[in-house]
Coordinates of C-alpha atoms and ligand atoms in Angstrom, one line a residue:
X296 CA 89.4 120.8 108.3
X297 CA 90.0 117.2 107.5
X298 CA 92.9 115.0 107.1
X299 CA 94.8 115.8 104.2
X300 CA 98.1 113.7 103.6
X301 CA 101.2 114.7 100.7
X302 CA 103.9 112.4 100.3
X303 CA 105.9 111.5 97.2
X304 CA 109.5 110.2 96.2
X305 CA 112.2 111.1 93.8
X306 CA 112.1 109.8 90.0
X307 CA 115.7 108.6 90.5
X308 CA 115.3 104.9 90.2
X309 CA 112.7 102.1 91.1
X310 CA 111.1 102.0 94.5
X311 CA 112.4 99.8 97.1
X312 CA 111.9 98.0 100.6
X313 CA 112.9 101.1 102.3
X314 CA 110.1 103.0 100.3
X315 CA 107.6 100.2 101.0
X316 CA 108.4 100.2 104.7
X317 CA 108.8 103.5 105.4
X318 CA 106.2 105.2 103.8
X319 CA 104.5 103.1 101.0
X320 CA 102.7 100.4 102.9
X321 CA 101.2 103.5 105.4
X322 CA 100.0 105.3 102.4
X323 CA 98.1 102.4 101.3
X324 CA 96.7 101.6 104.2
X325 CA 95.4 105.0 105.2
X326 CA 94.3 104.8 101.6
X327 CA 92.1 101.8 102.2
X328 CA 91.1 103.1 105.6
X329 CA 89.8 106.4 104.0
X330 CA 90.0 108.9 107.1
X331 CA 91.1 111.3 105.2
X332 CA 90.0 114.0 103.3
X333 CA 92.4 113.7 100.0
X334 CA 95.6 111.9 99.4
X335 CA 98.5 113.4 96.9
X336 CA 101.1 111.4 95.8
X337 CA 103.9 113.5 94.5
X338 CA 106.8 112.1 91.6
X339 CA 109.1 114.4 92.9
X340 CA 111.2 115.1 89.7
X341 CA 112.1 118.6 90.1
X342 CA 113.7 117.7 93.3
X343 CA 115.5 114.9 91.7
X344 CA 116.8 116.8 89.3
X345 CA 118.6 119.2 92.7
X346 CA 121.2 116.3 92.2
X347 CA 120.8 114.9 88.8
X348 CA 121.0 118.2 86.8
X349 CA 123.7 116.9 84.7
X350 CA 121.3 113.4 84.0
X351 CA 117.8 114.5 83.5
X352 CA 117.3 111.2 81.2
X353 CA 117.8 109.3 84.6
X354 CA 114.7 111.4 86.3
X355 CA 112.7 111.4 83.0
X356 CA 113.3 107.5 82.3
X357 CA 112.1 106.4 86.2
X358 CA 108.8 109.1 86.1
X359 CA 107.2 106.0 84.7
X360 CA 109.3 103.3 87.0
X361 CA 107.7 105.5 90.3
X362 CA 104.3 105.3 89.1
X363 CA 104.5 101.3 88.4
X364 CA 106.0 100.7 91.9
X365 CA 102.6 103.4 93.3
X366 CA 100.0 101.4 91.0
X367 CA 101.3 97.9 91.8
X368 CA 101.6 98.6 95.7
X369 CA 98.2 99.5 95.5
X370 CA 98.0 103.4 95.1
X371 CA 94.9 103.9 93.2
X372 CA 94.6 106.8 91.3
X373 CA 90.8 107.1 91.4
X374 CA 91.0 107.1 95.7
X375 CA 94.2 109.2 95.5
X376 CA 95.9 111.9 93.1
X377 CA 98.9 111.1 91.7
X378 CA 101.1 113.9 89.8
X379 CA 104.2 114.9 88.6
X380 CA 106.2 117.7 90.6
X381 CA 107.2 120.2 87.8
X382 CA 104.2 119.8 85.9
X383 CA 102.5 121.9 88.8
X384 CA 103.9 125.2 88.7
X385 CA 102.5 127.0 91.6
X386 CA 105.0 124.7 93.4
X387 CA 108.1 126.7 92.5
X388 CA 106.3 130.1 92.7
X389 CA 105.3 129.4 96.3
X390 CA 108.8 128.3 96.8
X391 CA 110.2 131.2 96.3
X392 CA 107.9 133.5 98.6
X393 CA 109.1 131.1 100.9
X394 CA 112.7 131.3 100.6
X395 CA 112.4 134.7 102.6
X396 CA 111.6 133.4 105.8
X397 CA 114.7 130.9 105.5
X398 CA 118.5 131.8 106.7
X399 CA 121.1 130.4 104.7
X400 CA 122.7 129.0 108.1
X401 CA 119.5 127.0 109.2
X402 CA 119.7 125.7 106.0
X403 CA 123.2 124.6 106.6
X404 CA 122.0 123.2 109.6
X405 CA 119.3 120.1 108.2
X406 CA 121.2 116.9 109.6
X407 CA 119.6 114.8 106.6
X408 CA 121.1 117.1 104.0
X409 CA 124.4 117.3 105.8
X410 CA 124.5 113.9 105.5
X411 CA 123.5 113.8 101.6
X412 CA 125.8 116.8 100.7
X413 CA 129.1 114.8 102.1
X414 CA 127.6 111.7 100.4
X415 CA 127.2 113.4 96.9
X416 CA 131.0 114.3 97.2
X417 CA 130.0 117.9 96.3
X418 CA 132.6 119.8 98.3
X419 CA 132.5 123.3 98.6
X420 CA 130.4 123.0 95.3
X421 CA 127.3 122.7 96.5
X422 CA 124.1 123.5 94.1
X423 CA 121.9 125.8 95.7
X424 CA 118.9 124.0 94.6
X425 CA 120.3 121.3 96.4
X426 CA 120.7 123.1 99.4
X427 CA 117.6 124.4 99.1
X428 CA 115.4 121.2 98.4
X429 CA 114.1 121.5 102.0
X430 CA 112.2 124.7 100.8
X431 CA 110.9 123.6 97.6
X432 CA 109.5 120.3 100.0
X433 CA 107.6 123.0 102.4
X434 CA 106.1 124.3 99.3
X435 CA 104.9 120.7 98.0
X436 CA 103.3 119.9 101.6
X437 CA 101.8 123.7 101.9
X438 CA 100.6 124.2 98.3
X439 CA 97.8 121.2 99.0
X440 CA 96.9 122.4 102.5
X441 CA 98.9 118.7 103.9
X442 CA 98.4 118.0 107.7
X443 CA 99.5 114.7 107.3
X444 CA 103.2 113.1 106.0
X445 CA 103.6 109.8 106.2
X446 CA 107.8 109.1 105.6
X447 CA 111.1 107.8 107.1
X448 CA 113.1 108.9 109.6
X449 CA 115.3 111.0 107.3
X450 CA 112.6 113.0 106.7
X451 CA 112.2 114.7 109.9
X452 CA 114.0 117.6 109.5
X453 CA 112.4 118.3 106.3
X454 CA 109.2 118.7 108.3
X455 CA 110.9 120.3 111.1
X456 CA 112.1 122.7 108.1
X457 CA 108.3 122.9 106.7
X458 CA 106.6 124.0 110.0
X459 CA 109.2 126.8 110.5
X460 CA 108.2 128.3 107.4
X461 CA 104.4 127.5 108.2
X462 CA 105.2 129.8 111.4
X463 CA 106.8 132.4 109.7
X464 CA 104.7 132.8 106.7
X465 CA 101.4 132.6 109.2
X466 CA 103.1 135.4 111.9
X467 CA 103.8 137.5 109.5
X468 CA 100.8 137.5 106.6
X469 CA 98.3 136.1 108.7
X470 CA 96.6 132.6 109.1
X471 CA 96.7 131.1 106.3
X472 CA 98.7 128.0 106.1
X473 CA 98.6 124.4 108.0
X474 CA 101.4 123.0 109.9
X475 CA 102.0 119.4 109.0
X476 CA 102.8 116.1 111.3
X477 CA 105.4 113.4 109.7
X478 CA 103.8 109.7 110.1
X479 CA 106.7 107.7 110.5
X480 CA 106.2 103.9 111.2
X481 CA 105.4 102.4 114.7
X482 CA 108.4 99.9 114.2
X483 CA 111.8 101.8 114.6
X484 CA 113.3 100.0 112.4
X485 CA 111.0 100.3 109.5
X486 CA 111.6 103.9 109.8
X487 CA 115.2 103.7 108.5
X488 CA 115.5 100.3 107.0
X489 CA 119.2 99.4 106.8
X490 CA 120.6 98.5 103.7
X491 CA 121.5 94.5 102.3
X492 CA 125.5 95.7 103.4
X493 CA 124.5 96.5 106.7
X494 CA 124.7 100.3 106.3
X495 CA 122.5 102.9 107.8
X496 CA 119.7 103.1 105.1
X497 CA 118.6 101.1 102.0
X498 CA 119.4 104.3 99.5
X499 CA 119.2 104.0 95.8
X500 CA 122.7 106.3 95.6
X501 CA 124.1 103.6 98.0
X502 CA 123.0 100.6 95.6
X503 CA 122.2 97.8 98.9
X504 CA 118.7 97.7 97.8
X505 CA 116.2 95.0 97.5
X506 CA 113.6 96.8 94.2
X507 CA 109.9 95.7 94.3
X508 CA 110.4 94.7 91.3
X509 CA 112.8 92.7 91.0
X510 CA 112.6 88.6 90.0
X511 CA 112.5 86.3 92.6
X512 CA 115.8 84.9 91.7
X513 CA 117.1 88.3 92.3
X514 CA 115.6 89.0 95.2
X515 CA 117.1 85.2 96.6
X516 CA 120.4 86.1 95.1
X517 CA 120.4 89.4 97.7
X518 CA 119.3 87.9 100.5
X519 CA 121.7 85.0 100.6
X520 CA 124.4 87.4 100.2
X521 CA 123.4 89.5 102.9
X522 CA 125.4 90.9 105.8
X523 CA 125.3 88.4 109.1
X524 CA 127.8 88.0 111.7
X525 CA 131.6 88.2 110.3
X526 CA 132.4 86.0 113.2
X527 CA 129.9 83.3 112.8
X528 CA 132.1 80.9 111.1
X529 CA 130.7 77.4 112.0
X530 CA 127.2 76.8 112.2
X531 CA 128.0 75.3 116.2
X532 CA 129.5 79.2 116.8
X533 CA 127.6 81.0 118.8
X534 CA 126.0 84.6 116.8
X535 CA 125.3 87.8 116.7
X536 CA 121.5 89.1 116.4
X537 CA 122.7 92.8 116.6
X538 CA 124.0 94.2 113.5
X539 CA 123.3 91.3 111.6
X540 CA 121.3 92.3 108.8
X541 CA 119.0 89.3 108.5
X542 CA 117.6 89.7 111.8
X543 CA 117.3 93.5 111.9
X544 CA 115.1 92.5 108.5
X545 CA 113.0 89.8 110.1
X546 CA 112.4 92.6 113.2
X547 CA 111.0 94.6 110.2
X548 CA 109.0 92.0 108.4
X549 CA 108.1 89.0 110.0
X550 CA 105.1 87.9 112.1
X551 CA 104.2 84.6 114.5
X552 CA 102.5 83.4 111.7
X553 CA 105.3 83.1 109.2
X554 CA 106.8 80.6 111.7
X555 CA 103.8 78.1 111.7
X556 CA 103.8 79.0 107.5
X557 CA 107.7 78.6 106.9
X558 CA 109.6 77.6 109.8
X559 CA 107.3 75.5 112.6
X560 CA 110.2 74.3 114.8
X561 CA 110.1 77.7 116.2
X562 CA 107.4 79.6 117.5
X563 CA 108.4 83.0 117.2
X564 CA 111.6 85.5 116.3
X565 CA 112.9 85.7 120.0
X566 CA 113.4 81.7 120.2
X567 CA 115.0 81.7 116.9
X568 CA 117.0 84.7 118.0
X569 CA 118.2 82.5 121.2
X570 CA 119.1 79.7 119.4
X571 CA 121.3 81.8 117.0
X572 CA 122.9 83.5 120.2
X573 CA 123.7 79.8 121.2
X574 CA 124.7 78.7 118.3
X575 CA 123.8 75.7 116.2
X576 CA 121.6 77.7 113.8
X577 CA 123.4 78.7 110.2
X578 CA 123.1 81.5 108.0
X579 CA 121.8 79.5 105.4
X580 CA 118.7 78.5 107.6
X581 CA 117.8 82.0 108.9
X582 CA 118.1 83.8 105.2
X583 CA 116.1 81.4 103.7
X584 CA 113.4 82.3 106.0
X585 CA 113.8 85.5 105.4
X586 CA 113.5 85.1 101.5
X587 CA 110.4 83.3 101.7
X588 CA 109.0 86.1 104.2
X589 CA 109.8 88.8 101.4
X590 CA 109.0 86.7 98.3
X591 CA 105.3 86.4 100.4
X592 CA 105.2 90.4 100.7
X593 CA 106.2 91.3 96.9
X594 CA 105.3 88.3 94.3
X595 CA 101.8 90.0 94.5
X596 CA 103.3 93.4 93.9
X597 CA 105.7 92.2 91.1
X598 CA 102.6 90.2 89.7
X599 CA 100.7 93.6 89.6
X600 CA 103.0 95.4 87.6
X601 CA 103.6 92.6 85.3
X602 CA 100.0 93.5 84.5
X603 CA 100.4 97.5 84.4
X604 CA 103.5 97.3 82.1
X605 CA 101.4 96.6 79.7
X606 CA 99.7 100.2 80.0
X607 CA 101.8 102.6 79.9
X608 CA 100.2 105.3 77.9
X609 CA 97.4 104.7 80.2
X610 CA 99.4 105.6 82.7
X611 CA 100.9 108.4 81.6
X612 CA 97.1 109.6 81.0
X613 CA 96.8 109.2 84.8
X614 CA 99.7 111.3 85.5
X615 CA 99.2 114.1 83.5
X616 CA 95.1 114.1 84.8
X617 CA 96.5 113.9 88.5
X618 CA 98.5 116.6 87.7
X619 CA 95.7 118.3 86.2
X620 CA 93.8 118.3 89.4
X621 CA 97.0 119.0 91.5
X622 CA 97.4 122.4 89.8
X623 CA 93.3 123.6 90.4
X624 CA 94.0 123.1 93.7
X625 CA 97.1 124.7 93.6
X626 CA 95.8 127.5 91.8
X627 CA 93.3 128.0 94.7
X628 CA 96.2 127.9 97.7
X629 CA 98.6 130.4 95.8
X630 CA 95.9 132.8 95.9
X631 CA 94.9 132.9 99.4
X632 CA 98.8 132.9 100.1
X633 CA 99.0 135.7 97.0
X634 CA 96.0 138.1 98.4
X635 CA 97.6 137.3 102.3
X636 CA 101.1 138.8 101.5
X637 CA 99.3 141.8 99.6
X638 CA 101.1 140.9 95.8
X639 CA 97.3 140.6 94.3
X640 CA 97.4 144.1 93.1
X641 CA 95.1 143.6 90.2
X642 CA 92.1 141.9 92.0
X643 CA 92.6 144.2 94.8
X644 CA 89.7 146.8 94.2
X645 CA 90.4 148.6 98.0
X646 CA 94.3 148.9 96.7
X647 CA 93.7 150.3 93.4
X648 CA 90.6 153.0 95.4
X649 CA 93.5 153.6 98.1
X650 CA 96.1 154.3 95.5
X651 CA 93.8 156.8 93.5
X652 CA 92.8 158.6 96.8
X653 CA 96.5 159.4 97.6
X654 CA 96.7 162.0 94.8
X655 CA 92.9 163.1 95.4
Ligands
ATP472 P1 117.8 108.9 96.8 O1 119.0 108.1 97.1 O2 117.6 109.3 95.4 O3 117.6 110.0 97.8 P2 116.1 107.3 98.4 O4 116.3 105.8 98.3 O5 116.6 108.0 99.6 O6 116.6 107.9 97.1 P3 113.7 109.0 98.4 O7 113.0 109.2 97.2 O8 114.7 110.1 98.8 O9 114.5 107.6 98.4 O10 112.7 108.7 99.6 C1 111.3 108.6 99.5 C2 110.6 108.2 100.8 O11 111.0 106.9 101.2 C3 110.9 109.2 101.9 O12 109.7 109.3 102.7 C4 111.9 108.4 102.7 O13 111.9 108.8 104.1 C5 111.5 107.0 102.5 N1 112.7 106.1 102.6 C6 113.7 106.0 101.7 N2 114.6 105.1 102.1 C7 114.2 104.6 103.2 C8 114.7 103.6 104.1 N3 115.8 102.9 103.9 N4 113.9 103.2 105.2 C9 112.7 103.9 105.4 N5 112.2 104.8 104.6 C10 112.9 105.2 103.5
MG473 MG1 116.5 110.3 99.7

């Protein structure tokens, strides 16, 4: 069998760097490569909803804000099938075969939603679709026959998570289903981009993002304001690289190239890394490098959707056909899973003989 790759985000706001570094800009690009058999982009809006139960107008109004950020990064929907989660409802059938072969304790054990659930604030009161997301995301990989994930560091354990129940489901009902890999990004930091405030990840619920679609004034306004070094006072001080937010961004986006293009006096990031360690370079310098390094990377993508914002019945067209497609083969998987666990009574000719013969 081929290579066939799932990924998808939440509908719980508009995309951002972390997105586009994580797992956006590797979708495209294996997109454009084409070594792969099928590509499914998934709006993950059920899963949203795990959290936002009380605010479905917040999934329902960003469906459309996902698929602008997808279409203006470059997902195209006639190389690639873009759909929404709960239109396809094979997904939560499967999920719930699956929630068998998972404890409640190794639920209780995914670092990533650990993290989320003391985030959230939910206390004891923890919605056990929330807890259960992990599941539901086996189910969206499994349900399309994925080998391939391409997605941030956070999403590890949810892979981890999806191949256990891969195991399970295949030792005990047979061969049936693929165990998926996670493509994470070659650079580490890419993997879990940090937010503007420093902070471990760029995170919608954390509000330190930079938006693909925001203005350029916007995105200028962040990144002047970004988190350096507290204790680079004067520009003659000597800095910090570590834990200074510009540079861990410029590890993540800049090339040799944007020196000769922006900033010729150096010739790459490690001599304007030593001169900042030495001191003599100011904030002001470094960030507005940085801005004209990201302004580079999205004024075509903001450009693009300027242009798709003018569609958007089209584009809901697009997402209801992807979805379209996304159920057929759906459809197909939940029956081979269906006639492997034995629940296919009715097309089961051999059953229905074997029953009859018991009273014979
Ligand atoms: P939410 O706060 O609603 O969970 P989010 O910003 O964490 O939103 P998701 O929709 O959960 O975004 O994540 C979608 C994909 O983007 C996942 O593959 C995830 O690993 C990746 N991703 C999200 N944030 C980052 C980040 N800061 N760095 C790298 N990858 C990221
Ligand atoms: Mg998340």
């Amino acid at each position: 069998m081929g290579n066939i790759i799932l990924t998808g985000d939440r509908p719980t706001g508009k995309l951002h760097l972390g997105h586009y570094v994580g797992s956006l800009k590797n979708r495209v690009m294996m997109q454009n490569k084409g070594d792969y058999d099928k590509m499914y982009v998934m709006i993950a809006d059920a899963q949203a909803l795990t959290d936002n139960f009380n605010n479905p107008d917040k999934v329902r109004d960003n469906i459309i804000e996902v698929a602008l950020d997808y279409l203006s990064c470059g997902i195209d929907p006639n190389k690639s099938t873009i759909f929404v989660q709960s239109h396809v409802e094979q997904l939560t059938e499967l999920m719930f075969y699956y929630m068998n072969l998972v404890t409640l304790a190794r639920l209780e054990r995914n670092p990533t939603v650990k993290a989320e659930i003391k985030q959230k604030e939910f206390g004891p009161s923890i919605p056990v679709g929330f807890l259960t997301y992990p599941i539901s995301q086996a189910a969206d990989i499994t349900l399309f026959n994925a080998n391939i994930v391409p997605v941030g560091e956070d999403q590890l354990p949810m892979l981890e998570q999806a191949r256990e129940i891969v195991r399970a489901f295949n030792y005990y009902y047979g061969e049936v289903l693929t165990e998926p890999k996670a493509i994470v990004p070659d650079n580490k930091i890419c993997s879990r981009l940090p937010g503007l405030d420093g902070k471990a990840k760029m995170s919608k619920s954390l509000g330190n993002c930079i938006y693909l679609s925001d203005e350029e004034a916007e995105v200028k306004k962040k990144i002047m304001s970004m988190y350096t070094d507290p204790n680079h006072i004067q520009i003659t001080d000597p800095g910090n690289v570590e834990g200074n937010a510009v540079f861990t961004y410029l590890d993540a986006f800049c090339n040799d190239d944007d020196f000769s293009e922006f900033l010729p006096d150096y010739k790459n990031l490690d001599e304007l890394k030593d001169h900042y360690r030495r001191g003599g370079l100011g904030d002001v310098k470094i960030k507005k490098f940085l801005n004209n390094i990201i302004q580079k990377e999205l004024s075509p993508i903001r450009q693009k959707r300027k242009e798709y914002e003018k569609n958007i019945p089209e584009i809901f067209d697009m997402l209801l056909k992807g979805s379209e497609q996304a159920i057929e083969v759906g459809a197909e998987t939940l029956e081979k899973v269906k006639s492997a666990m034995g629940i296919n009574y009715f097309k089961d000719i051999d059953l229905i003989q074997k029953q009859q013969e018991k009273y014979r």
